[in-house]
Amino acid sequence: MIKKWVGYTNLQQELVEKYHTRKLNPLSADTLEFEQELQGYGHLLMFYNFQIHSDMSAFISGINFPPKLFIRFNSLVEMENLHLEYKKLYELMAVFMGSDFKVDTIEVSVESHISSPNTCVYFPTTNRTYGSDYPAFPLSRNLKFHDLPIPELPLECFNHYYQLSEDDRSMFSRYLRYQRMKSEEERFLGYFRLLESLTYKTKPYVDPEALEELLNDSEKCILESLNGKGSNKDIKTLISRIGRLNNSKYNTAKCIIDFYAELPSALKEGIVFENQDIQDICTLRNDITHANAYTIDEDKLAKYSSFTNALLYIALLKKLGIHQESGAKVVHRLNSYHLIQKYD
């Protein structure tokens, strides 16, 4: 899948031409497609592993140059942390692929140079699903033929990802875990939880500073008025909660509707969902979570899940510093997106 993600680039064409004219040095920077600094972490490189083969008895001769992603770390990575580092990169790439994808080889180098001898490692995999034959957000960089209206993936997004806190980065891990779930209802709830977190914002009912000043000035009076009606500790806790409650003017539906409103018109006009549908989705989520009685057919639940996933995907890309307009141009490549598209 990495090959499909990279596409057919100008550099690949140059490598073939240099090989045939005997001008190619496989150990030079000629084979480097891109390099991106990961601040305080290392460098991410995408290069071509040049291999020359020949078998005169079979009348075969040629070259292979499969793409490889390589991280050159600033500091030594202990063996027990190898799987964690692999998992970090895999979970990010799974977002760009749109699902789990097959990894052919995992190599570890003990030297700093990408051409140094490597050791292959193996990590067992479980519960993976390979739902897509093409990447959701391909690299689209330096292409020989750019025949799809897909924006170029900004390389800075890799640095954004590695600068995230562990809590924020765990959202990408959870997203992949929810994708793997067999139950549509569980996938829907998982997508919703992440979307709720990523779109959450606060707005006060009244000016927070004015309210805080009022509560501070009134605390003594409130304690006296409620004397004997509760402990001073509980009353003070109640007063402090008033300040936090003041910032909860926006509920989940409002936050998601506002996020949806910011998306390009072309995207919204091409799908069957509107603001009222978001309200219905939030109601369904609450009914499921609180074990309320509800009825929904499988097709409608699948549409709700697909729509929630589409918004979540754009929100995750935004977390990587990728503008919503770019996300809106690739979100249709997600599995099941066709369920929410309008058809004339």
PDB file of N, CA and C in Angstrom, residues 37-107:
ATOM      1  N   GLU A  37      11.936  16.939   9.021  1.00  0.00           N
ATOM      2  CA  GLU A  37      12.427  16.966  10.394  1.00  0.00           C
ATOM      3  C   GLU A  37      11.278  16.748  11.366  1.00  0.00           C
ATOM      4  N   LEU A  38      11.517  15.944  12.372  1.00  0.00           N
ATOM      5  CA  LEU A  38      10.600  15.755  13.491  1.00  0.00           C
ATOM      6  C   LEU A  38      11.284  16.402  14.689  1.00  0.00           C
ATOM      7  N   GLN A  39      10.884  17.607  15.005  1.00  0.00           N
ATOM      8  CA  GLN A  39      11.612  18.419  15.979  1.00  0.00           C
ATOM      9  C   GLN A  39      11.774  17.694  17.311  1.00  0.00           C
ATOM     10  N   GLY A  40      13.034  17.635  17.758  1.00  0.00           N
ATOM     11  CA  GLY A  40      13.331  16.987  19.022  1.00  0.00           C
ATOM     12  C   GLY A  40      13.213  15.482  18.991  1.00  0.00           C
ATOM     13  N   TYR A  41      12.990  14.926  17.807  1.00  0.00           N
ATOM     14  CA  TYR A  41      12.718  13.493  17.690  1.00  0.00           C
ATOM     15  C   TYR A  41      13.654  12.810  16.699  1.00  0.00           C
ATOM     16  N   GLY A  42      13.800  13.428  15.538  1.00  0.00           N
ATOM     17  CA  GLY A  42      14.641  12.847  14.507  1.00  0.00           C
ATOM     18  C   GLY A  42      14.245  13.353  13.136  1.00  0.00           C
ATOM     19  N   HIS A  43      14.406  12.515  12.126  1.00  0.00           N
ATOM     20  CA  HIS A  43      14.036  12.849  10.755  1.00  0.00           C
ATOM     21  C   HIS A  43      13.290  11.669  10.133  1.00  0.00           C
ATOM     22  N   LEU A  44      12.250  12.000   9.364  1.00  0.00           N
ATOM     23  CA  LEU A  44      11.515  10.990   8.608  1.00  0.00           C
ATOM     24  C   LEU A  44      11.937  11.096   7.150  1.00  0.00           C
ATOM     25  N   LEU A  45      12.327   9.986   6.567  1.00  0.00           N
ATOM     26  CA  LEU A  45      12.764   9.964   5.182  1.00  0.00           C
ATOM     27  C   LEU A  45      11.952   8.951   4.392  1.00  0.00           C
ATOM     28  N   MET A  46      11.708   9.275   3.136  1.00  0.00           N
ATOM     29  CA  MET A  46      11.089   8.330   2.215  1.00  0.00           C
ATOM     30  C   MET A  46      12.057   8.185   1.045  1.00  0.00           C
ATOM     31  N   PHE A  47      12.606   7.002   0.884  1.00  0.00           N
ATOM     32  CA  PHE A  47      13.591   6.792  -0.168  1.00  0.00           C
ATOM     33  C   PHE A  47      13.302   5.474  -0.876  1.00  0.00           C
ATOM     34  N   TYR A  48      14.034   5.247  -1.957  1.00  0.00           N
ATOM     35  CA  TYR A  48      13.845   4.028  -2.740  1.00  0.00           C
ATOM     36  C   TYR A  48      15.022   3.087  -2.509  1.00  0.00           C
ATOM     37  N   ASN A  49      14.694   1.871  -2.130  1.00  0.00           N
ATOM     38  CA  ASN A  49      15.706   0.859  -1.858  1.00  0.00           C
ATOM     39  C   ASN A  49      16.108   0.198  -3.178  1.00  0.00           C
ATOM     40  N   PHE A  50      17.173   0.700  -3.758  1.00  0.00           N
ATOM     41  CA  PHE A  50      17.559   0.284  -5.105  1.00  0.00           C
ATOM     42  C   PHE A  50      18.165  -1.112  -5.098  1.00  0.00           C
ATOM     43  N   GLN A  51      17.648  -1.966  -5.976  1.00  0.00           N
ATOM     44  CA  GLN A  51      18.127  -3.345  -6.085  1.00  0.00           C
ATOM     45  C   GLN A  51      18.288  -3.701  -7.564  1.00  0.00           C
ATOM     46  N   ILE A  52      19.455  -4.186  -7.905  1.00  0.00           N
ATOM     47  CA  ILE A  52      19.730  -4.606  -9.279  1.00  0.00           C
ATOM     48  C   ILE A  52      19.750  -6.133  -9.315  1.00  0.00           C
ATOM     49  N   HIS A  53      19.062  -6.720 -10.269  1.00  0.00           N
ATOM     50  CA  HIS A  53      19.006  -8.178 -10.344  1.00  0.00           C
ATOM     51  C   HIS A  53      19.236  -8.644 -11.782  1.00  0.00           C
ATOM     52  N   SER A  54      19.770  -9.828 -11.897  1.00  0.00           N
ATOM     53  CA  SER A  54      19.955 -10.418 -13.226  1.00  0.00           C
ATOM     54  C   SER A  54      20.059 -11.933 -13.094  1.00  0.00           C
ATOM     55  N   ASP A  55      19.569 -12.610 -14.077  1.00  0.00           N
ATOM     56  CA  ASP A  55      19.647 -14.071 -14.154  1.00  0.00           C
ATOM     57  C   ASP A  55      19.811 -14.415 -15.633  1.00  0.00           C
ATOM     58  N   MET A  56      21.044 -14.579 -16.037  1.00  0.00           N
ATOM     59  CA  MET A  56      21.308 -14.776 -17.454  1.00  0.00           C
ATOM     60  C   MET A  56      20.731 -16.092 -17.964  1.00  0.00           C
ATOM     61  N   SER A  57      20.633 -17.089 -17.072  1.00  0.00           N
ATOM     62  CA  SER A  57      20.062 -18.366 -17.515  1.00  0.00           C
ATOM     63  C   SER A  57      18.581 -18.237 -17.841  1.00  0.00           C
ATOM     64  N   ALA A  58      17.937 -17.252 -17.184  1.00  0.00           N
ATOM     65  CA  ALA A  58      16.515 -17.005 -17.448  1.00  0.00           C
ATOM     66  C   ALA A  58      16.314 -15.794 -18.348  1.00  0.00           C
ATOM     67  N   PHE A  59      17.434 -15.218 -18.802  1.00  0.00           N
ATOM     68  CA  PHE A  59      17.385 -14.049 -19.679  1.00  0.00           C
ATOM     69  C   PHE A  59      16.622 -12.896 -19.026  1.00  0.00           C
ATOM     70  N   ILE A  60      16.935 -12.660 -17.738  1.00  0.00           N
ATOM     71  CA  ILE A  60      16.257 -11.616 -16.974  1.00  0.00           C
ATOM     72  C   ILE A  60      17.293 -10.666 -16.389  1.00  0.00           C
ATOM     73  N   SER A  61      17.043  -9.388 -16.520  1.00  0.00           N
ATOM     74  CA  SER A  61      17.901  -8.376 -15.907  1.00  0.00           C
ATOM     75  C   SER A  61      17.078  -7.117 -15.707  1.00  0.00           C
ATOM     76  N   GLY A  62      17.280  -6.446 -14.574  1.00  0.00           N
ATOM     77  CA  GLY A  62      16.509  -5.228 -14.333  1.00  0.00           C
ATOM     78  C   GLY A  62      16.760  -4.637 -12.966  1.00  0.00           C
ATOM     79  N   ILE A  63      15.859  -3.761 -12.558  1.00  0.00           N
ATOM     80  CA  ILE A  63      15.998  -3.061 -11.282  1.00  0.00           C
ATOM     81  C   ILE A  63      14.685  -3.085 -10.515  1.00  0.00           C
ATOM     82  N   ASN A  64      14.791  -3.062  -9.212  1.00  0.00           N
ATOM     83  CA  ASN A  64      13.662  -2.856  -8.309  1.00  0.00           C
ATOM     84  C   ASN A  64      14.017  -1.687  -7.409  1.00  0.00           C
ATOM     85  N   PHE A  65      13.040  -0.860  -7.089  1.00  0.00           N
ATOM     86  CA  PHE A  65      13.307   0.241  -6.155  1.00  0.00           C
ATOM     87  C   PHE A  65      12.072   0.526  -5.305  1.00  0.00           C
ATOM     88  N   PRO A  66      11.683  -0.437  -4.459  1.00  0.00           N
ATOM     89  CA  PRO A  66      10.508  -0.230  -3.605  1.00  0.00           C
ATOM     90  C   PRO A  66      10.728   0.920  -2.630  1.00  0.00           C
ATOM     91  N   PRO A  67       9.678   1.700  -2.357  1.00  0.00           N
ATOM     92  CA  PRO A  67       9.804   2.822  -1.413  1.00  0.00           C
ATOM     93  C   PRO A  67       9.889   2.334   0.025  1.00  0.00           C
ATOM     94  N   LYS A  68      10.631   3.082   0.830  1.00  0.00           N
ATOM     95  CA  LYS A  68      10.763   2.766   2.248  1.00  0.00           C
ATOM     96  C   LYS A  68      10.605   4.033   3.072  1.00  0.00           C
ATOM     97  N   LEU A  69       9.884   3.901   4.168  1.00  0.00           N
ATOM     98  CA  LEU A  69       9.818   4.970   5.168  1.00  0.00           C
ATOM     99  C   LEU A  69      10.846   4.664   6.242  1.00  0.00           C
ATOM    100  N   PHE A  70      11.603   5.666   6.617  1.00  0.00           N
ATOM    101  CA  PHE A  70      12.724   5.454   7.530  1.00  0.00           C
ATOM    102  C   PHE A  70      12.760   6.595   8.535  1.00  0.00           C
ATOM    103  N   ILE A  71      12.855   6.285   9.812  1.00  0.00           N
ATOM    104  CA  ILE A  71      13.025   7.313  10.838  1.00  0.00           C
ATOM    105  C   ILE A  71      14.440   7.224  11.385  1.00  0.00           C
ATOM    106  N   ARG A  72      15.149   8.336  11.289  1.00  0.00           N
ATOM    107  CA  ARG A  72      16.472   8.434  11.900  1.00  0.00           C
ATOM    108  C   ARG A  72      16.294   9.183  13.220  1.00  0.00           C
ATOM    109  N   PHE A  73      16.382   8.474  14.321  1.00  0.00           N
ATOM    110  CA  PHE A  73      16.137   9.058  15.634  1.00  0.00           C
ATOM    111  C   PHE A  73      17.339   9.872  16.104  1.00  0.00           C
ATOM    112  N   ASN A  74      17.045  10.919  16.855  1.00  0.00           N
ATOM    113  CA  ASN A  74      18.114  11.743  17.418  1.00  0.00           C
ATOM    114  C   ASN A  74      18.874  11.007  18.514  1.00  0.00           C
ATOM    115  N   SER A  75      18.181  10.115  19.198  1.00  0.00           N
ATOM    116  CA  SER A  75      18.812   9.382  20.295  1.00  0.00           C
ATOM    117  C   SER A  75      18.512   7.894  20.160  1.00  0.00           C
ATOM    118  N   LEU A  76      19.273   7.101  20.857  1.00  0.00           N
ATOM    119  CA  LEU A  76      19.147   5.653  20.789  1.00  0.00           C
ATOM    120  C   LEU A  76      17.766   5.195  21.257  1.00  0.00           C
ATOM    121  N   VAL A  77      17.180   4.261  20.537  1.00  0.00           N
ATOM    122  CA  VAL A  77      15.903   3.660  20.922  1.00  0.00           C
ATOM    123  C   VAL A  77      16.177   2.263  21.469  1.00  0.00           C
ATOM    124  N   GLU A  78      15.767   2.023  22.698  1.00  0.00           N
ATOM    125  CA  GLU A  78      15.975   0.717  23.316  1.00  0.00           C
ATOM    126  C   GLU A  78      15.117  -0.342  22.621  1.00  0.00           C
ATOM    127  N   MET A  79      15.575  -1.573  22.663  1.00  0.00           N
ATOM    128  CA  MET A  79      14.868  -2.661  21.991  1.00  0.00           C
ATOM    129  C   MET A  79      13.429  -2.796  22.473  1.00  0.00           C
ATOM    130  N   GLU A  80      13.218  -2.597  23.775  1.00  0.00           N
ATOM    131  CA  GLU A  80      11.863  -2.771  24.309  1.00  0.00           C
ATOM    132  C   GLU A  80      10.902  -1.680  23.842  1.00  0.00           C
ATOM    133  N   ASN A  81      11.453  -0.599  23.258  1.00  0.00           N
ATOM    134  CA  ASN A  81      10.609   0.495  22.773  1.00  0.00           C
ATOM    135  C   ASN A  81      10.392   0.447  21.264  1.00  0.00           C
ATOM    136  N   LEU A  82      10.954  -0.553  20.600  1.00  0.00           N
ATOM    137  CA  LEU A  82      10.837  -0.624  19.142  1.00  0.00           C
ATOM    138  C   LEU A  82       9.382  -0.741  18.692  1.00  0.00           C
ATOM    139  N   HIS A  83       8.629  -1.591  19.375  1.00  0.00           N
ATOM    140  CA  HIS A  83       7.236  -1.777  18.962  1.00  0.00           C
ATOM    141  C   HIS A  83       6.438  -0.493  19.145  1.00  0.00           C
ATOM    142  N   LEU A  84       6.705   0.253  20.207  1.00  0.00           N
ATOM    143  CA  LEU A  84       6.019   1.518  20.442  1.00  0.00           C
ATOM    144  C   LEU A  84       6.298   2.496  19.306  1.00  0.00           C
ATOM    145  N   GLU A  85       7.556   2.584  18.874  1.00  0.00           N
ATOM    146  CA  GLU A  85       7.905   3.506  17.795  1.00  0.00           C
ATOM    147  C   GLU A  85       7.279   3.061  16.475  1.00  0.00           C
ATOM    148  N   TYR A  86       7.291   1.770  16.234  1.00  0.00           N
ATOM    149  CA  TYR A  86       6.645   1.249  15.027  1.00  0.00           C
ATOM    150  C   TYR A  86       5.149   1.555  15.050  1.00  0.00           C
ATOM    151  N   LYS A  87       4.534   1.348  16.196  1.00  0.00           N
ATOM    152  CA  LYS A  87       3.096   1.562  16.353  1.00  0.00           C
ATOM    153  C   LYS A  87       2.728   3.030  16.114  1.00  0.00           C
ATOM    154  N   LYS A  88       3.554   3.944  16.602  1.00  0.00           N
ATOM    155  CA  LYS A  88       3.289   5.371  16.397  1.00  0.00           C
ATOM    156  C   LYS A  88       3.215   5.707  14.913  1.00  0.00           C
ATOM    157  N   LEU A  89       4.218   5.254  14.175  1.00  0.00           N
ATOM    158  CA  LEU A  89       4.251   5.560  12.746  1.00  0.00           C
ATOM    159  C   LEU A  89       3.138   4.827  12.006  1.00  0.00           C
ATOM    160  N   TYR A  90       2.898   3.582  12.368  1.00  0.00           N
ATOM    161  CA  TYR A  90       1.857   2.806  11.691  1.00  0.00           C
ATOM    162  C   TYR A  90       0.491   3.457  11.868  1.00  0.00           C
ATOM    163  N   GLU A  91       0.184   3.904  13.073  1.00  0.00           N
ATOM    164  CA  GLU A  91      -1.137   4.482  13.342  1.00  0.00           C
ATOM    165  C   GLU A  91      -1.340   5.791  12.588  1.00  0.00           C
ATOM    166  N   LEU A  92      -0.285   6.549  12.388  1.00  0.00           N
ATOM    167  CA  LEU A  92      -0.406   7.757  11.571  1.00  0.00           C
ATOM    168  C   LEU A  92      -0.621   7.389  10.111  1.00  0.00           C
ATOM    169  N   MET A  93       0.176   6.463   9.608  1.00  0.00           N
ATOM    170  CA  MET A  93       0.042   6.075   8.209  1.00  0.00           C
ATOM    171  C   MET A  93      -1.311   5.422   7.942  1.00  0.00           C
ATOM    172  N   ALA A  94      -1.873   4.743   8.948  1.00  0.00           N
ATOM    173  CA  ALA A  94      -3.190   4.125   8.784  1.00  0.00           C
ATOM    174  C   ALA A  94      -4.265   5.184   8.544  1.00  0.00           C
ATOM    175  N   VAL A  95      -4.068   6.384   9.091  1.00  0.00           N
ATOM    176  CA  VAL A  95      -5.005   7.481   8.825  1.00  0.00           C
ATOM    177  C   VAL A  95      -4.926   7.870   7.356  1.00  0.00           C
ATOM    178  N   PHE A  96      -3.718   7.986   6.828  1.00  0.00           N
ATOM    179  CA  PHE A  96      -3.559   8.347   5.425  1.00  0.00           C
ATOM    180  C   PHE A  96      -4.027   7.225   4.500  1.00  0.00           C
ATOM    181  N   MET A  97      -3.850   5.986   4.933  1.00  0.00           N
ATOM    182  CA  MET A  97      -4.310   4.856   4.125  1.00  0.00           C
ATOM    183  C   MET A  97      -5.825   4.690   4.207  1.00  0.00           C
ATOM    184  N   GLY A  98      -6.411   5.132   5.304  1.00  0.00           N
ATOM    185  CA  GLY A  98      -7.848   4.990   5.491  1.00  0.00           C
ATOM    186  C   GLY A  98      -8.243   3.729   6.223  1.00  0.00           C
ATOM    187  N   SER A  99      -7.272   2.875   6.523  1.00  0.00           N
ATOM    188  CA  SER A  99      -7.550   1.616   7.219  1.00  0.00           C
ATOM    189  C   SER A  99      -6.217   0.952   7.536  1.00  0.00           C
ATOM    190  N   ASP A 100      -6.288  -0.249   8.101  1.00  0.00           N
ATOM    191  CA  ASP A 100      -5.081  -1.056   8.248  1.00  0.00           C
ATOM    192  C   ASP A 100      -4.458  -1.291   6.878  1.00  0.00           C
ATOM    193  N   PHE A 101      -3.173  -1.533   6.853  1.00  0.00           N
ATOM    194  CA  PHE A 101      -2.503  -1.826   5.589  1.00  0.00           C
ATOM    195  C   PHE A 101      -1.374  -2.817   5.849  1.00  0.00           C
ATOM    196  N   LYS A 102      -0.974  -3.485   4.816  1.00  0.00           N
ATOM    197  CA  LYS A 102       0.045  -4.533   4.931  1.00  0.00           C
ATOM    198  C   LYS A 102       1.441  -3.917   4.945  1.00  0.00           C
ATOM    199  N   VAL A 103       2.236  -4.320   5.914  1.00  0.00           N
ATOM    200  CA  VAL A 103       3.637  -3.909   5.999  1.00  0.00           C
ATOM    201  C   VAL A 103       4.492  -5.102   5.597  1.00  0.00           C
ATOM    202  N   ASP A 104       5.277  -4.942   4.558  1.00  0.00           N
ATOM    203  CA  ASP A 104       6.070  -6.061   4.048  1.00  0.00           C
ATOM    204  C   ASP A 104       7.260  -6.378   4.945  1.00  0.00           C
ATOM    205  N   THR A 105       7.984  -5.346   5.355  1.00  0.00           N
ATOM    206  CA  THR A 105       9.212  -5.564   6.120  1.00  0.00           C
ATOM    207  C   THR A 105       9.403  -4.452   7.135  1.00  0.00           C
ATOM    208  N   ILE A 106       9.865  -4.812   8.314  1.00  0.00           N
ATOM    209  CA  ILE A 106      10.258  -3.836   9.334  1.00  0.00           C
ATOM    210  C   ILE A 106      11.741  -4.053   9.602  1.00  0.00           C
ATOM    211  N   GLU A 107      12.535  -3.042   9.321  1.00  0.00           N
ATOM    212  CA  GLU A 107      13.976  -3.167   9.483  1.00  0.00           C
ATOM    213  C   GLU A 107      14.481  -2.197  10.535  1.00  0.00           C
TER     214      GLU A 107
END
